[in-house]
Amino acid sequence: MSSKEKPTLGGQRIKTRKRNIAAPLDPAAFADAVVQIYLDNAGDLELIAKCIESSDLNFSRYGDTFFEVVFTGGRTQPGTTKPDEGERHTYSILDCEAKREVILPSVIYIQKILRRRPFLIKNLENVMRRFLQSLEFFEDNERIKLAIFTALAFSQKLSGLPPETVFQPLLKDNLVGKGLVLTFITDFFKEYLIDNPLDDLISILKRGKMEDNLLEFFPSGKRSAKAFSEHFTKAGMGALVEYNDKKIFEVKVKEMKTALTTQISEEVDISEVIETVKQHVKDAKLPEIEVVRILWDVLMDAVQWSGKNQQQNANLALRQVKTWAKLLNTFCTSGKLELELLYKVQVQCYEDTKLMKLFPEIVRSLYDQDVLAEDTILHWFRKGTNPKGRQSFVKALEPFVKWLEEAEEEE
């Protein structure tokens, strides 16, 4: 053996470099290569993911094309949803059954791909945006599959897919007008709520800037609270209807508070303020109890408190009661409503330290202005149910109650 020759061991295994899939130089060739991976692995997504991971395919350039293959089975014509020439496979999201258990593996598969190549999230957004803007070109069954996929994508927290990617493209007038968006969003909501609470859905809507604009999914002629309630009640989403009713109610309350605050600060004539309240009550169908609560909150919020001077604060509070007694009187029309007002006074005096010692004086002033009747005050004193500060307030009110009882006996 020559001294220059290196010794070898019998049976030695020579490592060979694993053959890489050549990176195609155009989207059509890229799509064909991805399709071939699907075909070679008979649609087994775990094996496909491994092959994708080990390939040298140019995902940074052809990410959109990749997701076209995932969703439709092949490349689509630029800017459309129509199939382009080239190889295709039958294991795509739009080719499978419209069932969550069938579509879920595709969501998990995409999640794996995105974890290895997070930059592809933008490409997924691009393709989803294009497909959602083109809902009218899909069959009914295909739209259901897209809705199920979208719901599962958010349910599985698909690598931070932004909600606006879904909601904003849907708000095309022609899609909304044809009712396609409402059908899609209903399927999406229904599917998402199978695994997730309503609060999570609301969180997605907030991030997508749609929480306060749900009626925009409805055709223009059906954008009403009644249509919303009827549609989603029929779809079995009563919790969503209750949430929306609450949101509408909060908006109307806020509008009324804003209008009243403006008028009170501008010292508008009390008769005009009363008419404003009546109009809001009529338009918003606000419950009488809620109106009383709003009035007291707005009146007290409008006071320019002086700080720690107890006597000045007392004077300001009593002056506000006297000034707006007619307003309170107009809407405290029963013993039940008067008691509700008394509870509001009790809670505010309990929670606001500067008013805590003013409770008996405010109650006396409301009595003097004929806002609170004697029977209401006595009922609260003897049988009141709100515990906040009750013990100390009952004691503070004893002298006034004793005076009322003595006056009652004299009569």
Short mmCIF file of C-alpha atoms in Angstrom, two decimals:
data_model
loop_
_atom_site.label_atom_id
_atom_site.label_comp_id
_atom_site.label_asym_id
_atom_site.label_seq_id
_atom_site.Cartn_x
_atom_site.Cartn_y
_atom_site.Cartn_z
CA MET A 1 0.00 0.00 0.00
CA SER A 2 1.41 3.34 -0.98
CA SER A 3 2.30 5.67 1.89
CA LYS A 4 0.10 8.31 0.27
CA GLU A 5 -3.00 6.12 0.30
CA LYS A 6 -5.28 6.44 3.29
CA PRO A 7 -6.48 3.25 4.98
CA THR A 8 -10.21 2.41 4.77
CA LEU A 9 -12.44 0.28 6.96
CA GLY A 10 -14.43 -2.57 5.52
CA GLY A 11 -18.18 -1.97 5.33
CA GLN A 12 -17.82 1.79 5.78
CA ARG A 13 -20.98 3.79 4.88
CA ILE A 14 -20.35 6.76 2.70
CA LYS A 15 -22.75 9.62 3.61
CA THR A 16 -24.40 11.17 0.60
CA ARG A 17 -26.02 14.55 0.64
CA LYS A 18 -29.82 14.42 0.59
CA ARG A 19 -31.14 15.51 -2.78
CA ASN A 20 -32.99 18.81 -2.48
CA ILE A 21 -36.00 19.71 -4.55
CA ALA A 22 -34.86 22.28 -7.05
CA ALA A 23 -36.29 25.72 -6.53
CA PRO A 24 -38.44 26.65 -9.52
CA LEU A 25 -37.89 30.03 -11.08
CA ASP A 26 -41.50 30.95 -11.81
CA PRO A 27 -44.85 30.69 -9.95
CA ALA A 28 -46.27 28.06 -12.32
CA ALA A 29 -43.31 25.74 -11.76
CA PHE A 30 -43.43 26.46 -8.02
CA ALA A 31 -47.13 25.55 -7.89
CA ASP A 32 -46.48 22.32 -9.86
CA ALA A 33 -43.71 21.37 -7.42
CA VAL A 34 -45.98 21.89 -4.38
CA VAL A 35 -48.81 20.00 -6.05
CA GLN A 36 -46.43 17.12 -6.74
CA ILE A 37 -45.54 16.97 -3.03
CA TYR A 38 -49.25 16.62 -2.25
CA LEU A 39 -49.66 13.90 -4.87
CA ASP A 40 -46.52 11.99 -3.84
CA ASN A 41 -47.80 11.87 -0.25
CA ALA A 42 -51.45 11.17 -1.11
CA GLY A 43 -52.65 14.21 0.83
CA ASP A 44 -51.03 13.14 4.14
CA LEU A 45 -50.53 16.59 5.66
CA GLU A 46 -47.89 15.49 8.17
CA LEU A 47 -45.73 14.00 5.44
CA ILE A 48 -46.41 16.97 3.18
CA ALA A 49 -45.30 19.37 5.93
CA LYS A 50 -42.03 17.44 6.37
CA CYS A 51 -41.34 17.50 2.63
CA ILE A 52 -42.14 21.20 2.45
CA GLU A 53 -39.79 21.84 5.36
CA SER A 54 -36.88 20.03 3.71
CA SER A 55 -37.42 21.53 0.27
CA ASP A 56 -35.57 24.43 -1.31
CA LEU A 57 -38.74 25.95 -2.73
CA ASN A 58 -38.66 29.74 -2.87
CA PHE A 59 -41.45 30.53 -0.39
CA SER A 60 -40.28 34.09 0.14
CA ARG A 61 -41.06 34.84 -3.50
CA TYR A 62 -44.04 32.55 -4.10
CA GLY A 63 -45.84 32.53 -0.74
CA ASP A 64 -49.15 33.60 -2.29
CA THR A 65 -48.92 30.78 -4.80
CA PHE A 66 -48.29 28.28 -2.00
CA PHE A 67 -51.52 29.20 -0.22
CA GLU A 68 -53.44 29.13 -3.50
CA VAL A 69 -52.36 25.50 -3.79
CA VAL A 70 -53.35 24.84 -0.16
CA PHE A 71 -56.84 26.35 -0.58
CA THR A 72 -57.75 25.44 -4.16
CA GLY A 73 -55.47 22.55 -5.14
CA GLY A 74 -53.44 24.51 -7.67
CA ARG A 75 -52.47 27.92 -8.92
CA THR A 76 -55.19 30.49 -9.62
CA GLN A 77 -55.14 33.04 -12.38
CA PRO A 78 -53.55 36.33 -11.21
CA GLY A 79 -56.07 38.49 -9.35
CA THR A 80 -58.89 35.92 -9.60
CA THR A 81 -60.18 32.73 -8.02
CA LYS A 82 -60.22 30.86 -11.33
CA PRO A 83 -57.90 27.83 -11.76
CA ASP A 84 -54.82 28.42 -13.87
CA GLU A 85 -53.11 25.90 -16.11
CA GLY A 86 -50.82 23.39 -14.47
CA GLU A 87 -50.90 20.44 -12.11
CA ARG A 88 -53.63 20.20 -9.43
CA HIS A 89 -54.38 18.01 -6.43
CA THR A 90 -57.67 17.06 -4.76
CA TYR A 91 -56.62 17.45 -1.12
CA SER A 92 -57.26 21.18 -0.82
CA ILE A 93 -59.47 22.97 1.70
CA LEU A 94 -62.08 23.73 -0.95
CA ASP A 95 -62.09 20.11 -2.17
CA CYS A 96 -62.71 18.52 1.25
CA GLU A 97 -66.01 18.08 3.10
CA ALA A 98 -67.58 21.12 4.75
CA LYS A 99 -67.00 19.71 8.23
CA ARG A 100 -64.88 21.18 10.99
CA GLU A 101 -63.19 17.85 11.81
CA VAL A 102 -62.12 17.55 8.16
CA ILE A 103 -60.87 21.14 7.82
CA LEU A 104 -59.11 21.34 11.20
CA PRO A 105 -56.07 19.27 10.06
CA SER A 106 -55.45 21.85 7.32
CA VAL A 107 -55.44 24.65 9.92
CA ILE A 108 -52.94 22.74 12.07
CA TYR A 109 -50.85 22.00 8.98
CA ILE A 110 -50.70 25.69 8.06
CA GLN A 111 -49.80 26.48 11.66
CA LYS A 112 -46.78 24.17 11.38
CA ILE A 113 -45.69 25.81 8.14
CA LEU A 114 -46.01 29.30 9.65
CA ARG A 115 -43.97 28.37 12.71
CA ARG A 116 -41.08 27.42 10.44
CA ARG A 117 -41.64 30.32 8.07
CA PRO A 118 -43.44 33.12 10.00
CA PHE A 119 -43.00 35.55 7.14
CA LEU A 120 -45.66 33.57 5.25
CA ILE A 121 -48.42 35.05 7.43
CA LYS A 122 -48.50 38.03 5.07
CA ASN A 123 -49.03 35.72 2.13
CA LEU A 124 -51.86 33.95 3.95
CA GLU A 125 -53.43 37.36 4.58
CA ASN A 126 -53.08 38.27 0.91
CA VAL A 127 -54.79 35.11 -0.31
CA MET A 128 -57.56 35.19 2.29
CA ARG A 129 -58.24 38.85 1.54
CA ARG A 130 -58.51 38.11 -2.18
CA PHE A 131 -60.80 35.13 -1.65
CA LEU A 132 -63.08 36.96 0.78
CA GLN A 133 -63.38 39.89 -1.60
CA SER A 134 -64.45 37.38 -4.24
CA LEU A 135 -67.08 35.43 -2.27
CA GLU A 136 -69.59 35.79 -5.09
CA PHE A 137 -67.39 33.62 -7.35
CA PHE A 138 -67.45 30.66 -4.97
CA GLU A 139 -70.17 28.06 -4.64
CA ASP A 140 -72.34 28.07 -1.49
CA ASN A 141 -70.56 24.97 -0.21
CA GLU A 142 -67.15 26.57 -0.79
CA ARG A 143 -68.16 29.70 1.13
CA ILE A 144 -69.14 27.50 4.08
CA LYS A 145 -65.70 25.86 3.97
CA LEU A 146 -64.00 29.26 3.97
CA ALA A 147 -66.12 30.31 6.96
CA ILE A 148 -65.27 27.13 8.86
CA PHE A 149 -61.57 27.54 8.06
CA THR A 150 -61.64 31.18 9.20
CA ALA A 151 -63.37 30.29 12.48
CA LEU A 152 -60.92 27.47 13.17
CA ALA A 153 -57.98 29.70 12.25
CA PHE A 154 -58.98 32.19 14.96
CA SER A 155 -59.93 29.43 17.37
CA GLN A 156 -56.48 27.88 16.96
CA LYS A 157 -54.86 31.34 17.13
CA LEU A 158 -53.25 30.81 13.76
CA SER A 159 -49.91 32.64 14.22
CA GLY A 160 -51.50 35.99 14.98
CA LEU A 161 -53.76 36.24 11.94
CA PRO A 162 -55.11 39.84 12.18
CA PRO A 163 -58.94 40.02 12.40
CA GLU A 164 -59.03 43.00 10.04
CA THR A 165 -57.74 40.63 7.34
CA VAL A 166 -61.12 38.93 7.52
CA PHE A 167 -63.60 41.67 8.34
CA GLN A 168 -62.45 44.61 6.22
CA PRO A 169 -62.40 42.80 2.84
CA LEU A 170 -65.96 41.64 3.45
CA LEU A 171 -67.33 45.18 3.56
CA LYS A 172 -67.71 45.50 -0.20
CA ASP A 173 -71.08 46.98 -1.10
CA ASN A 174 -71.92 44.38 -3.73
CA LEU A 175 -71.13 41.46 -1.40
CA VAL A 176 -73.03 42.98 1.50
CA GLY A 177 -75.98 43.89 -0.72
CA LYS A 178 -76.35 40.31 -1.99
CA GLY A 179 -76.42 38.95 1.56
CA LEU A 180 -73.27 36.91 0.99
CA VAL A 181 -71.38 38.62 3.80
CA LEU A 182 -74.15 38.08 6.35
CA THR A 183 -74.32 34.38 5.47
CA PHE A 184 -70.54 34.02 5.69
CA ILE A 185 -70.24 35.91 8.98
CA THR A 186 -73.12 33.91 10.47
CA ASP A 187 -71.41 30.62 9.59
CA PHE A 188 -68.15 32.01 10.96
CA PHE A 189 -69.70 33.14 14.26
CA LYS A 190 -71.62 29.89 14.70
CA GLU A 191 -68.53 27.77 14.09
CA TYR A 192 -66.27 29.86 16.31
CA LEU A 193 -68.69 29.78 19.24
CA ILE A 194 -68.66 25.98 19.31
CA ASP A 195 -65.27 26.00 21.05
CA ASN A 196 -65.01 29.55 22.37
CA PRO A 197 -67.00 31.87 24.67
CA LEU A 198 -68.75 34.96 23.35
CA ASP A 199 -66.19 37.20 25.09
CA ASP A 200 -63.45 35.78 22.84
CA LEU A 201 -65.52 36.49 19.74
CA ILE A 202 -66.11 40.04 20.95
CA SER A 203 -62.36 40.43 21.47
CA ILE A 204 -61.77 39.43 17.83
CA LEU A 205 -64.44 41.88 16.68
CA LYS A 206 -62.80 44.65 18.72
CA ARG A 207 -59.39 43.98 17.18
CA GLY A 208 -61.02 43.95 13.78
CA LYS A 209 -62.70 47.31 14.54
CA MET A 210 -66.15 45.77 14.05
CA GLU A 211 -67.47 45.56 17.61
CA ASP A 212 -69.70 48.63 17.19
CA ASN A 213 -70.43 48.10 13.50
CA LEU A 214 -72.04 44.67 13.28
CA LEU A 215 -74.97 46.03 11.28
CA GLU A 216 -72.55 46.78 8.42
CA PHE A 217 -72.63 43.05 7.64
CA PHE A 218 -76.34 43.41 6.84
CA PRO A 219 -77.73 44.66 3.50
CA SER A 220 -78.58 48.36 3.81
CA GLY A 221 -82.33 47.71 3.88
CA LYS A 222 -82.02 45.40 6.89
CA ARG A 223 -79.73 47.41 9.15
CA SER A 224 -81.86 47.58 12.26
CA ALA A 225 -81.74 46.20 15.77
CA LYS A 226 -84.89 44.22 15.03
CA ALA A 227 -83.37 42.57 11.92
CA PHE A 228 -80.19 41.78 13.87
CA SER A 229 -82.17 40.22 16.70
CA GLU A 230 -84.37 38.15 14.40
CA HIS A 231 -81.49 36.90 12.26
CA PHE A 232 -79.11 35.79 15.01
CA THR A 233 -81.89 34.46 17.24
CA LYS A 234 -82.97 32.22 14.36
CA ALA A 235 -79.31 31.19 13.93
CA GLY A 236 -79.21 30.08 17.58
CA MET A 237 -76.98 32.90 18.84
CA GLY A 238 -79.16 34.45 21.53
CA ALA A 239 -76.10 35.46 23.57
CA LEU A 240 -74.86 37.59 20.69
CA VAL A 241 -78.29 39.23 20.40
CA GLU A 242 -78.24 40.06 24.13
CA TYR A 243 -74.75 41.51 23.78
CA ASN A 244 -75.79 43.70 20.85
CA ASP A 245 -78.93 44.88 22.66
CA LYS A 246 -76.75 45.87 25.61
CA LYS A 247 -74.35 47.76 23.32
CA ILE A 248 -77.23 49.64 21.68
CA PHE A 249 -78.65 50.47 25.09
CA GLU A 250 -75.28 51.79 26.30
CA VAL A 251 -74.94 53.98 23.21
CA LYS A 252 -78.41 55.46 23.72
CA VAL A 253 -77.73 56.10 27.40
CA LYS A 254 -74.48 57.82 26.49
CA GLU A 255 -76.23 59.99 23.90
CA MET A 256 -78.84 61.04 26.44
CA LYS A 257 -76.22 61.83 29.08
CA THR A 258 -74.23 63.90 26.61
CA ALA A 259 -77.29 65.91 25.53
CA LEU A 260 -78.35 66.55 29.14
CA THR A 261 -74.86 67.49 30.28
CA THR A 262 -74.61 70.06 27.50
CA GLN A 263 -78.00 71.60 28.30
CA ILE A 264 -77.36 71.74 32.04
CA SER A 265 -73.93 73.31 31.61
CA GLU A 266 -75.47 75.90 29.30
CA GLU A 267 -78.29 76.51 31.82
CA VAL A 268 -80.99 75.79 29.27
CA ASP A 269 -84.55 76.39 30.46
CA ILE A 270 -85.79 73.42 32.48
CA SER A 271 -88.87 72.90 30.28
CA GLU A 272 -86.58 72.42 27.27
CA VAL A 273 -84.47 69.91 29.20
CA ILE A 274 -87.60 67.96 30.14
CA GLU A 275 -88.63 67.77 26.48
CA THR A 276 -85.15 66.54 25.55
CA VAL A 277 -85.40 63.73 28.11
CA LYS A 278 -88.88 62.78 26.90
CA GLN A 279 -87.68 62.61 23.31
CA HIS A 280 -84.73 60.38 24.23
CA VAL A 281 -86.97 58.13 26.29
CA LYS A 282 -89.34 57.79 23.35
CA ASP A 283 -86.64 57.18 20.73
CA ALA A 284 -84.54 54.80 22.81
CA LYS A 285 -87.43 53.19 24.72
CA LEU A 286 -85.46 53.63 27.93
CA PRO A 287 -86.94 52.05 31.08
CA GLU A 288 -88.28 54.54 33.63
CA ILE A 289 -85.86 53.32 36.30
CA GLU A 290 -82.89 53.88 34.00
CA VAL A 291 -84.09 57.42 33.25
CA VAL A 292 -84.13 58.26 36.99
CA ARG A 293 -80.62 56.85 37.40
CA ILE A 294 -79.33 58.86 34.43
CA LEU A 295 -80.90 62.10 35.67
CA TRP A 296 -79.29 61.87 39.09
CA ASP A 297 -75.87 60.94 37.66
CA VAL A 298 -75.91 63.83 35.18
CA LEU A 299 -77.09 66.38 37.76
CA MET A 300 -74.40 65.43 40.26
CA ASP A 301 -71.67 65.19 37.61
CA ALA A 302 -72.52 68.74 36.52
CA VAL A 303 -71.76 70.22 39.95
CA GLN A 304 -68.48 72.11 40.16
CA TRP A 305 -67.33 70.77 43.53
CA SER A 306 -65.14 73.10 45.57
CA GLY A 307 -62.86 70.49 47.10
CA LYS A 308 -62.62 69.66 50.81
CA ASN A 309 -64.92 72.42 52.11
CA GLN A 310 -67.83 70.33 53.42
CA GLN A 311 -70.25 73.22 53.84
CA GLN A 312 -69.62 74.53 50.33
CA ASN A 313 -70.14 71.05 48.90
CA ALA A 314 -73.37 70.74 50.85
CA ASN A 315 -74.59 74.09 49.52
CA LEU A 316 -73.71 73.12 45.94
CA ALA A 317 -75.48 69.76 46.17
CA LEU A 318 -78.62 71.23 47.74
CA ARG A 319 -78.69 74.09 45.22
CA GLN A 320 -78.52 71.55 42.36
CA VAL A 321 -81.41 69.59 43.85
CA LYS A 322 -83.49 72.73 44.25
CA THR A 323 -82.67 74.05 40.77
CA TRP A 324 -83.57 70.79 38.99
CA ALA A 325 -86.30 69.48 41.29
CA LYS A 326 -88.93 69.95 38.58
CA LEU A 327 -86.89 67.74 36.23
CA LEU A 328 -86.65 64.98 38.83
CA ASN A 329 -90.31 65.39 39.70
CA THR A 330 -91.38 64.94 36.11
CA PHE A 331 -89.87 61.46 35.90
CA CYS A 332 -90.17 60.20 39.50
CA THR A 333 -93.85 59.41 39.02
CA SER A 334 -94.28 56.48 41.38
CA GLY A 335 -93.14 55.21 44.75
CA LYS A 336 -90.98 52.62 42.99
CA LEU A 337 -89.14 55.31 41.00
CA GLU A 338 -88.75 57.53 44.06
CA LEU A 339 -87.22 54.59 45.93
CA GLU A 340 -84.82 54.02 43.05
CA LEU A 341 -83.74 57.66 43.24
CA LEU A 342 -83.21 57.28 46.98
CA TYR A 343 -81.03 54.24 46.38
CA LYS A 344 -78.99 56.25 43.85
CA VAL A 345 -78.45 58.97 46.45
CA GLN A 346 -77.48 56.35 49.02
CA VAL A 347 -74.91 54.66 46.76
CA GLN A 348 -73.35 57.93 45.59
CA CYS A 349 -73.04 59.28 49.14
CA TYR A 350 -71.46 55.97 50.18
CA GLU A 351 -68.95 55.89 47.29
CA ASP A 352 -68.09 59.61 47.22
CA THR A 353 -66.39 60.72 50.44
CA LYS A 354 -67.22 64.38 49.95
CA LEU A 355 -70.94 63.52 49.94
CA MET A 356 -70.98 60.89 52.69
CA LYS A 357 -72.10 63.28 55.42
CA LEU A 358 -74.63 65.00 53.17
CA PHE A 359 -77.06 62.08 52.83
CA PRO A 360 -79.68 63.32 55.34
CA GLU A 361 -79.50 66.87 53.96
CA ILE A 362 -80.00 65.72 50.37
CA VAL A 363 -82.92 63.49 51.38
CA ARG A 364 -84.49 66.38 53.31
CA SER A 365 -84.07 68.68 50.30
CA LEU A 366 -85.65 66.14 47.94
CA TYR A 367 -88.56 65.88 50.38
CA ASP A 368 -88.93 69.66 50.62
CA GLN A 369 -88.99 69.91 46.82
CA ASP A 370 -91.73 67.24 46.63
CA VAL A 371 -89.46 64.82 44.75
CA LEU A 372 -89.54 62.18 47.51
CA ALA A 373 -92.76 61.39 49.34
CA GLU A 374 -92.90 60.72 53.06
CA ASP A 375 -93.97 57.09 52.50
CA THR A 376 -90.93 56.48 50.27
CA ILE A 377 -88.49 57.77 52.87
CA LEU A 378 -90.12 55.76 55.66
CA HIS A 379 -90.12 52.62 53.53
CA TRP A 380 -86.40 53.06 52.83
CA PHE A 381 -85.71 53.72 56.51
CA ARG A 382 -87.58 50.61 57.69
CA LYS A 383 -87.14 48.10 54.88
CA GLY A 384 -84.41 49.36 52.53
CA THR A 385 -82.43 46.53 50.94
CA ASN A 386 -79.27 48.18 49.61
CA PRO A 387 -76.51 47.54 52.20
CA LYS A 388 -74.04 50.22 51.04
CA GLY A 389 -73.57 52.55 54.00
CA ARG A 390 -77.07 51.71 55.18
CA GLN A 391 -76.25 51.39 58.87
CA SER A 392 -74.63 54.82 59.17
CA PHE A 393 -77.16 56.48 56.85
CA VAL A 394 -80.13 55.11 58.80
CA LYS A 395 -78.63 56.52 61.99
CA ALA A 396 -77.94 59.89 60.32
CA LEU A 397 -81.51 60.07 59.06
CA GLU A 398 -83.14 59.18 62.41
CA PRO A 399 -83.86 62.79 63.49
CA PHE A 400 -85.62 63.57 60.19
CA VAL A 401 -87.57 60.29 60.25
CA LYS A 402 -88.63 60.97 63.85
CA TRP A 403 -89.88 64.39 62.74
CA LEU A 404 -91.85 62.76 59.88
CA GLU A 405 -93.41 60.20 62.19
CA GLU A 406 -94.40 62.85 64.73
CA ALA A 407 -95.96 64.96 61.97
CA GLU A 408 -97.83 61.87 60.74
CA GLU A 409 -99.19 61.22 64.25
CA GLU A 410 -100.34 64.81 64.62
CA GLU A 411 -102.26 64.55 61.37
#
